[in-house]
Every structure is written in C-alpha cells, then in structure tokens.
PDB file of C-alpha atoms and ligand atoms in Angstrom:
ATOM      1  CA  MET A 245    -112.613 120.491  29.283  1.00  0.00           C
ATOM      2  CA  ASN A 246    -112.820 122.881  32.348  1.00  0.00           C
ATOM      3  CA  ASP A 247    -116.446 122.044  32.862  1.00  0.00           C
ATOM      4  CA  LYS A 248    -115.627 118.227  33.386  1.00  0.00           C
ATOM      5  CA  GLN A 249    -114.454 116.564  36.615  1.00  0.00           C
ATOM      6  CA  ALA A 250    -112.092 113.707  36.334  1.00  0.00           C
ATOM      7  CA  VAL A 251    -112.649 110.691  38.476  1.00  0.00           C
ATOM      8  CA  THR A 252    -110.969 107.500  39.521  1.00  0.00           C
ATOM      9  CA  THR A 253    -114.209 105.799  40.453  1.00  0.00           C
ATOM     10  CA  PHE A 254    -115.054 105.355  36.757  1.00  0.00           C
ATOM     11  CA  HIS A 255    -117.246 102.445  37.020  1.00  0.00           C
ATOM     12  CA  TYR A 256    -119.799 104.299  39.075  1.00  0.00           C
ATOM     13  CA  LEU A 257    -120.165 106.636  35.859  1.00  0.00           C
ATOM     14  CA  LEU A 258    -121.916 103.516  34.304  1.00  0.00           C
ATOM     15  CA  HIS A 259    -124.290 103.042  37.507  1.00  0.00           C
ATOM     16  CA  PRO A 260    -127.077 102.789  38.656  1.00  0.00           C
ATOM     17  CA  TYR A 261    -127.000  98.998  37.532  1.00  0.00           C
ATOM     18  CA  ASN A 262    -129.618  96.453  37.882  1.00  0.00           C
ATOM     19  CA  THR A 263    -128.679  94.470  40.693  1.00  0.00           C
ATOM     20  CA  SER A 264    -129.441  90.489  41.170  1.00  0.00           C
ATOM     21  CA  LEU A 265    -129.071  88.035  43.741  1.00  0.00           C
ATOM     22  CA  VAL A 266    -127.044  85.133  42.023  1.00  0.00           C
ATOM     23  CA  THR A 267    -127.402  81.860  43.674  1.00  0.00           C
ATOM     24  CA  CYS A 268    -124.766  78.984  43.507  1.00  0.00           C
ATOM     25  CA  CYS A 269    -124.095  75.774  45.293  1.00  0.00           C
ATOM     26  CA  ASP A 270    -121.428  73.225  46.132  1.00  0.00           C
ATOM     27  CA  THR A 271    -121.503  69.697  44.836  1.00  0.00           C
ATOM     28  CA  GLU A 272    -123.287  68.497  48.113  1.00  0.00           C
ATOM     29  CA  GLY A 273    -126.010  71.209  47.320  1.00  0.00           C
ATOM     30  CA  LYS A 274    -125.160  73.659  49.929  1.00  0.00           C
ATOM     31  CA  SER A 275    -126.137  76.870  48.626  1.00  0.00           C
ATOM     32  CA  ASN A 276    -124.985  80.488  48.748  1.00  0.00           C
ATOM     33  CA  ILE A 277    -126.168  83.937  47.572  1.00  0.00           C
ATOM     34  CA  ILE A 278    -123.956  86.685  46.250  1.00  0.00           C
ATOM     35  CA  THR A 279    -125.003  90.215  45.072  1.00  0.00           C
ATOM     36  CA  ILE A 280    -123.958  91.029  41.535  1.00  0.00           C
ATOM     37  CA  ALA A 281    -124.614  94.347  39.769  1.00  0.00           C
ATOM     38  CA  TRP A 282    -122.297  93.751  36.818  1.00  0.00           C
ATOM     39  CA  LEU A 283    -124.365  91.556  34.695  1.00  0.00           C
ATOM     40  CA  ILE A 284    -125.082  91.881  30.925  1.00  0.00           C
ATOM     41  CA  PRO A 285    -126.658  89.972  28.268  1.00  0.00           C
ATOM     42  CA  VAL A 286    -124.108  89.303  25.733  1.00  0.00           C
ATOM     43  CA  SER A 287    -125.774  87.097  23.056  1.00  0.00           C
ATOM     44  CA  VAL A 288    -129.539  86.305  22.169  1.00  0.00           C
ATOM     45  CA  SER A 289    -128.953  83.174  20.181  1.00  0.00           C
ATOM     46  CA  PRO A 290    -127.385  81.355  21.738  1.00  0.00           C
ATOM     47  CA  PRO A 291    -128.815  83.050  24.866  1.00  0.00           C
ATOM     48  CA  LEU A 292    -125.822  84.102  26.790  1.00  0.00           C
ATOM     49  CA  VAL A 293    -125.166  86.552  29.836  1.00  0.00           C
ATOM     50  CA  GLY A 294    -121.869  87.880  31.245  1.00  0.00           C
ATOM     51  CA  MET A 295    -121.249  88.167  34.976  1.00  0.00           C
ATOM     52  CA  SER A 296    -118.105  90.089  36.169  1.00  0.00           C
ATOM     53  CA  ILE A 297    -117.137  88.336  39.476  1.00  0.00           C
ATOM     54  CA  GLY A 298    -114.155  88.769  41.551  1.00  0.00           C
ATOM     55  CA  PRO A 299    -112.100  85.503  42.019  1.00  0.00           C
ATOM     56  CA  SER A 300    -111.814  85.975  45.786  1.00  0.00           C
ATOM     57  CA  ARG A 301    -115.552  85.553  46.337  1.00  0.00           C
ATOM     58  CA  PHE A 302    -116.617  82.415  47.952  1.00  0.00           C
ATOM     59  CA  SER A 303    -119.412  82.068  45.260  1.00  0.00           C
ATOM     60  CA  TYR A 304    -116.844  82.232  42.419  1.00  0.00           C
ATOM     61  CA  GLY A 305    -115.257  78.893  43.795  1.00  0.00           C
ATOM     62  CA  LEU A 306    -118.714  77.300  44.053  1.00  0.00           C
ATOM     63  CA  ILE A 307    -119.732  78.322  40.426  1.00  0.00           C
ATOM     64  CA  ARG A 308    -116.417  76.998  39.189  1.00  0.00           C
ATOM     65  CA  GLU A 309    -117.177  73.639  41.111  1.00  0.00           C
ATOM     66  CA  THR A 310    -120.511  73.072  39.773  1.00  0.00           C
ATOM     67  CA  GLY A 311    -120.636  75.333  36.471  1.00  0.00           C
ATOM     68  CA  GLU A 312    -124.229  76.454  37.439  1.00  0.00           C
ATOM     69  CA  PHE A 313    -125.820  79.544  38.824  1.00  0.00           C
ATOM     70  CA  VAL A 314    -129.029  81.267  38.995  1.00  0.00           C
ATOM     71  CA  ILE A 315    -129.682  85.100  38.389  1.00  0.00           C
ATOM     72  CA  ASN A 316    -132.452  86.244  40.647  1.00  0.00           C
ATOM     73  CA  VAL A 317    -133.639  89.585  39.796  1.00  0.00           C
ATOM     74  CA  ALA A 318    -134.329  91.571  42.857  1.00  0.00           C
ATOM     75  CA  PRO A 319    -137.366  93.925  43.567  1.00  0.00           C
ATOM     76  CA  TYR A 320    -136.546  97.224  45.303  1.00  0.00           C
ATOM     77  CA  ASP A 321    -138.213  96.188  48.673  1.00  0.00           C
ATOM     78  CA  ILE A 322    -135.395  93.449  49.392  1.00  0.00           C
ATOM     79  CA  ALA A 323    -132.707  96.131  49.044  1.00  0.00           C
ATOM     80  CA  ARG A 324    -131.702  95.552  52.717  1.00  0.00           C
ATOM     81  CA  GLN A 325    -131.031  91.667  51.932  1.00  0.00           C
ATOM     82  CA  VAL A 326    -129.533  92.501  48.729  1.00  0.00           C
ATOM     83  CA  LEU A 327    -126.860  94.695  50.529  1.00  0.00           C
ATOM     84  CA  PHE A 328    -126.317  92.064  53.097  1.00  0.00           C
ATOM     85  CA  CYS A 329    -125.620  89.371  50.735  1.00  0.00           C
ATOM     86  CA  GLY A 330    -123.095  91.762  49.020  1.00  0.00           C
ATOM     87  CA  ARG A 331    -121.237  92.557  52.319  1.00  0.00           C
ATOM     88  CA  ARG A 332    -120.988  89.359  53.945  1.00  0.00           C
ATOM     89  CA  SER A 333    -119.329  86.057  52.878  1.00  0.00           C
ATOM     90  CA  GLY A 334    -121.004  82.617  52.666  1.00  0.00           C
ATOM     91  CA  ARG A 335    -117.615  81.217  53.967  1.00  0.00           C
ATOM     92  CA  GLU A 336    -118.818  82.540  57.267  1.00  0.00           C
ATOM     93  CA  MET A 337    -122.718  81.968  57.303  1.00  0.00           C
ATOM     94  CA  ASP A 338    -125.748  80.689  55.679  1.00  0.00           C
ATOM     95  CA  LYS A 339    -127.146  83.701  53.916  1.00  0.00           C
ATOM     96  CA  PHE A 340    -130.445  82.169  53.387  1.00  0.00           C
ATOM     97  CA  ALA A 341    -130.857  81.656  57.231  1.00  0.00           C
ATOM     98  CA  GLU A 342    -129.493  85.173  58.191  1.00  0.00           C
ATOM     99  CA  THR A 343    -131.663  86.895  55.503  1.00  0.00           C
ATOM    100  CA  GLY A 344    -134.812  84.929  55.678  1.00  0.00           C
ATOM    101  CA  LEU A 345    -134.982  84.633  51.868  1.00  0.00           C
ATOM    102  CA  THR A 346    -136.662  81.546  50.686  1.00  0.00           C
ATOM    103  CA  PRO A 347    -134.898  79.036  48.371  1.00  0.00           C
ATOM    104  CA  MET A 348    -137.081  77.210  45.805  1.00  0.00           C
ATOM    105  CA  GLU A 349    -136.038  74.232  43.434  1.00  0.00           C
ATOM    106  CA  ALA A 350    -134.814  75.434  40.133  1.00  0.00           C
ATOM    107  CA  GLN A 351    -135.986  73.756  36.856  1.00  0.00           C
ATOM    108  CA  HIS A 352    -132.536  72.679  35.151  1.00  0.00           C
ATOM    109  CA  VAL A 353    -129.895  73.485  37.801  1.00  0.00           C
ATOM    110  CA  ARG A 354    -128.890  72.489  41.342  1.00  0.00           C
ATOM    111  CA  PRO A 355    -128.691  76.182  42.880  1.00  0.00           C
ATOM    112  CA  PRO A 356    -131.995  77.369  44.140  1.00  0.00           C
ATOM    113  CA  VAL A 357    -134.379  80.066  42.882  1.00  0.00           C
ATOM    114  CA  ILE A 358    -135.085  82.916  45.362  1.00  0.00           C
ATOM    115  CA  GLU A 359    -138.952  83.215  45.747  1.00  0.00           C
ATOM    116  CA  GLU A 360    -138.801  86.911  46.816  1.00  0.00           C
ATOM    117  CA  CYS A 361    -137.222  87.709  43.412  1.00  0.00           C
ATOM    118  CA  VAL A 362    -139.258  88.596  40.476  1.00  0.00           C
ATOM    119  CA  ALA A 363    -137.398  86.907  37.536  1.00  0.00           C
ATOM    120  CA  HIS A 364    -134.864  84.198  37.167  1.00  0.00           C
ATOM    121  CA  LEU A 365    -132.301  82.959  34.750  1.00  0.00           C
ATOM    122  CA  GLU A 366    -130.910  79.498  35.286  1.00  0.00           C
ATOM    123  CA  CYS A 367    -127.459  79.286  33.774  1.00  0.00           C
ATOM    124  CA  ARG A 368    -124.595  76.830  32.972  1.00  0.00           C
ATOM    125  CA  VAL A 369    -121.206  78.118  32.574  1.00  0.00           C
ATOM    126  CA  VAL A 370    -119.659  78.065  29.062  1.00  0.00           C
ATOM    127  CA  GLN A 371    -116.771  80.443  29.474  1.00  0.00           C
ATOM    128  CA  ASP A 372    -114.715  81.897  32.182  1.00  0.00           C
ATOM    129  CA  ILE A 373    -112.356  84.684  31.228  1.00  0.00           C
ATOM    130  CA  GLU A 374    -109.644  86.467  33.068  1.00  0.00           C
ATOM    131  CA  ALA A 375    -110.177  90.396  33.062  1.00  0.00           C
ATOM    132  CA  GLY A 376    -108.108  92.370  35.427  1.00  0.00           C
ATOM    133  CA  ASP A 377    -109.236  91.852  39.063  1.00  0.00           C
ATOM    134  CA  HIS A 378    -112.523  90.198  37.992  1.00  0.00           C
ATOM    135  CA  GLN A 379    -113.327  87.205  35.998  1.00  0.00           C
ATOM    136  CA  ILE A 380    -116.053  87.359  33.327  1.00  0.00           C
ATOM    137  CA  VAL A 381    -118.204  84.216  33.660  1.00  0.00           C
ATOM    138  CA  VAL A 382    -120.341  83.611  30.661  1.00  0.00           C
ATOM    139  CA  GLY A 383    -123.520  81.761  31.213  1.00  0.00           C
ATOM    140  CA  GLU A 384    -125.842  79.965  28.890  1.00  0.00           C
ATOM    141  CA  VAL A 385    -129.453  80.775  29.926  1.00  0.00           C
ATOM    142  CA  LEU A 386    -131.117  77.278  30.164  1.00  0.00           C
ATOM    143  CA  ALA A 387    -134.461  78.762  31.416  1.00  0.00           C
ATOM    144  CA  ALA A 388    -135.898  82.240  32.052  1.00  0.00           C
ATOM    145  CA  TYR A 389    -139.088  83.061  33.594  1.00  0.00           C
ATOM    146  CA  ALA A 390    -140.936  85.763  35.762  1.00  0.00           C
ATOM    147  CA  ASN A 391    -143.677  86.360  38.120  1.00  0.00           C
ATOM    148  CA  HIS A 392    -147.104  86.267  36.676  1.00  0.00           C
ATOM    149  CA  GLY A 393    -148.712  89.625  35.800  1.00  0.00           C
ATOM    150  CA  ILE A 394    -145.358  91.719  35.808  1.00  0.00           C
ATOM    151  CA  LEU A 395    -144.512  91.341  32.106  1.00  0.00           C
ATOM    152  CA  GLU A 396    -146.115  92.851  29.011  1.00  0.00           C
ATOM    153  CA  GLU A 397    -147.076  90.602  26.218  1.00  0.00           C
ATOM    154  CA  ASN A 398    -143.832  91.552  24.478  1.00  0.00           C
ATOM    155  CA  GLY A 399    -141.710  90.536  27.294  1.00  0.00           C
ATOM    156  CA  LEU A 400    -141.038  94.028  28.853  1.00  0.00           C
ATOM    157  CA  TYR A 401    -141.487  94.727  32.478  1.00  0.00           C
ATOM    158  CA  ARG A 402    -144.707  96.439  33.371  1.00  0.00           C
ATOM    159  CA  LEU A 403    -143.131  99.273  35.606  1.00  0.00           C
ATOM    160  CA  ASP A 404    -146.616  99.886  37.212  1.00  0.00           C
ATOM    161  CA  GLN A 405    -146.432  96.253  38.524  1.00  0.00           C
ATOM    162  CA  VAL A 406    -142.896  95.848  39.496  1.00  0.00           C
ATOM    163  CA  GLN A 407    -139.940  98.078  40.631  1.00  0.00           C
ATOM    164  CA  THR A 408    -136.511  96.403  40.066  1.00  0.00           C
ATOM    165  CA  LEU A 409    -133.616  97.225  42.120  1.00  0.00           C
ATOM    166  CA  PHE A 410    -130.665  99.306  40.823  1.00  0.00           C
ATOM    167  CA  HIS A 411    -127.222 100.016  42.666  1.00  0.00           C
ATOM    168  CA  LEU A 412    -126.090 103.620  42.399  1.00  0.00           C
ATOM    169  CA  GLY A 413    -122.881 102.818  44.310  1.00  0.00           C
ATOM    170  CA  ARG A 414    -121.607 102.144  47.754  1.00  0.00           C
ATOM    171  CA  ASN A 415    -124.783 101.767  49.988  1.00  0.00           C
ATOM    172  CA  TRP A 416    -127.154 103.786  47.606  1.00  0.00           C
ATOM    173  CA  PHE A 417    -129.765 102.107  45.763  1.00  0.00           C
ATOM    174  CA  THR A 418    -132.666 103.227  43.405  1.00  0.00           C
ATOM    175  CA  SER A 419    -135.542 101.797  41.409  1.00  0.00           C
ATOM    176  CA  THR A 420    -137.478 102.227  38.326  1.00  0.00           C
ATOM    177  CA  GLY A 421    -140.239 104.890  38.398  1.00  0.00           C
ATOM    178  CA  ALA A 422    -143.417 104.173  36.756  1.00  0.00           C
ATOM    179  CA  GLU A 423    -142.961 106.891  34.013  1.00  0.00           C
ATOM    180  CA  CYS A 424    -141.823 105.132  30.811  1.00  0.00           C
ATOM    181  CA  GLU A 425    -141.468 106.636  27.344  1.00  0.00           C
ATOM    182  CA  LYS A 426    -141.432 104.861  23.873  1.00  0.00           C
ATOM    183  CA  ILE A 427    -138.981 106.749  21.758  1.00  0.00           C
ATOM    184  CA  SER A 428    -139.333 106.637  17.814  1.00  0.00           C
ATOM    185  CA  LEU A 429    -136.809 107.929  15.525  1.00  0.00           C
TER     186      LEU A 429
HETATM  187  C1  FMN B 146    -124.783  96.245  45.592  1.00  0.00           C
HETATM  188  C2  FMN B 146    -123.755  95.461  45.400  1.00  0.00           C
HETATM  189  C3  FMN B 146    -123.165  94.951  44.107  1.00  0.00           C
HETATM  190  C4  FMN B 146    -122.114  94.138  43.951  1.00  0.00           C
HETATM  191  N1  FMN B 146    -121.682  93.678  42.637  1.00  0.00           N
HETATM  192  C5  FMN B 146    -120.734  92.890  42.596  1.00  0.00           C
HETATM  193  C6  FMN B 146    -120.277  92.321  41.278  1.00  0.00           C
HETATM  194  O1  FMN B 146    -120.959  92.832  40.189  1.00  0.00           O
HETATM  195  N2  FMN B 146    -119.190  91.644  41.171  1.00  0.00           N
HETATM  196  C7  FMN B 146    -118.591  90.991  42.288  1.00  0.00           C
HETATM  197  O2  FMN B 146    -117.643  90.204  42.071  1.00  0.00           O
HETATM  198  N3  FMN B 146    -119.132  91.557  43.465  1.00  0.00           N
HETATM  199  C8  FMN B 146    -120.014  92.292  43.793  1.00  0.00           C
HETATM  200  N4  FMN B 146    -120.299  92.834  44.891  1.00  0.00           N
HETATM  201  C9  FMN B 146    -119.586  92.200  46.110  1.00  0.00           C
HETATM  202  C10 FMN B 146    -120.082  90.689  46.497  1.00  0.00           C
HETATM  203  O3  FMN B 146    -121.538  90.613  46.490  1.00  0.00           O
HETATM  204  C11 FMN B 146    -119.502  90.597  47.871  1.00  0.00           C
HETATM  205  O4  FMN B 146    -118.065  90.656  47.922  1.00  0.00           O
HETATM  206  C12 FMN B 146    -120.018  89.381  48.657  1.00  0.00           C
HETATM  207  O5  FMN B 146    -119.672  89.465  49.936  1.00  0.00           O
HETATM  208  C13 FMN B 146    -119.368  87.971  48.202  1.00  0.00           C
HETATM  209  O6  FMN B 146    -120.057  86.948  48.865  1.00  0.00           O
HETATM  210  P1  FMN B 146    -119.492  85.603  48.950  1.00  0.00           P
HETATM  211  O7  FMN B 146    -118.231  85.416  49.592  1.00  0.00           O
HETATM  212  O8  FMN B 146    -120.541  84.696  49.674  1.00  0.00           O
HETATM  213  O9  FMN B 146    -119.536  84.925  47.459  1.00  0.00           O
HETATM  214  C14 FMN B 146    -121.395  93.579  45.082  1.00  0.00           C
HETATM  215  C15 FMN B 146    -121.838  94.106  46.356  1.00  0.00           C
HETATM  216  C16 FMN B 146    -122.820  94.929  46.546  1.00  0.00           C
HETATM  217  C17 FMN B 146    -123.304  95.389  47.817  1.00  0.00           C
END
C-alpha cells in the first residue's frame, strides 16, 4: 500500500459531483436557494431522489416546514451564483435578489423553479433519515423536465448542447466535456 495516500477528506474522493440549486420556501411562500452537491436517484419506480442536507441549514427547516423542494440542475455558466448560494444563508438575505436568478412558478409545488437552470425535479418529502451530521431527505419526484433541445430522444443530455456543473471540492468546479463514449460489454 506504499503507493496509496491516506486521506481524511474521504468525501472528496467521490467528487466531482453534479451540483444543483435546490429551492424551498416557507408556509407564506417566501423562497430560498441552497446549493446541494450530494444528491442521488434512489428509486425509479416510485421515482425517488435522496438529498444529504445538514440540519443546521436554513433550507432544511423550510423543507421540513412545507415538505416540498425543487432540484434545479445548474449549467456551468452560473457557477459563481451556485457558490454564492452555497456560502451564504437565506437567514440573512434574499438569495434571489442577491444573485439575480429568476424564480418561475413550478407545476406541482410551491417552491419556485430557477429559470437559468437547465432541468428541474419537483419533489415532495417522503422520508427524512438521520445520518451522522447530515439528514437524508428522500423526495418523490412529482414532475421532471428540461430545456428544449438539450436532451437526446432517450432522455440523455446532449453534451454538445449543455454543460452541467460539477463540484470538485472547496471552491473548485468543473463541467462535462463534449466527448462522450458509449461502452459495450
Ligand atoms: C458547491 C457546494 C456544494 C454543497 N453541497 C451541500 C450538500 O450537498 N449538502 C449540504 O447540506 N450543504 C451543502 N453545501 C453547503 C450549503 O449550500 C450552505 O451551507 C448554504 O449556505 C446553506 O444555505 P441556507 O442556510 O440558506 O440553507 C454546499 C455548498 C457548496 C458551495
């Protein structure tokens, strides 16, 4: 094992991670945005996604309050706003006003969709599981849609049309290249 390097920052070994802007709101409809990298599909039927979120986040309280959130898949060109929403708290500011991101009405839930993002998953909370210093919030996907022209007919992203954002760790971001290879066994 001499050629291996032990690390304490084990989670970065699993990055780069696709990074999204998750929207939520309070019962009055006042909305907030949180940057979330730790998101995974967990079931296709029923359609479920898992989100690992720190319980101290302002957004976690809002999501518990209303049971709803929207995952907005961010393109690389809004990396600066994504970092901002991941370093500032909605307790102190209106992140829509500060970033200039545009809220649009969602189809099934109260939190808004972010216009500048390329794809959206509207979710309702079905489970909230304690896991160490984070909560795993499981959301049922009520609606999922993407910008016209960015998907192949089979639902895959067209990487020559869209570059989504990946978080390498700390303040480092990367994206998908246009190169893409289909591998057969
Ligand atoms: C690139 C990036 C990814 C992040 N991913 C997560 C995550 O997966 N889970 C989480 O709880 N916090 C994550 N954060 C931290 C929150 O976005 C951050 O604490 C935010 O300020 C909370 O906002 P709020 O208090 O308005 O909810 C991330 C931050 C950045 C910059």
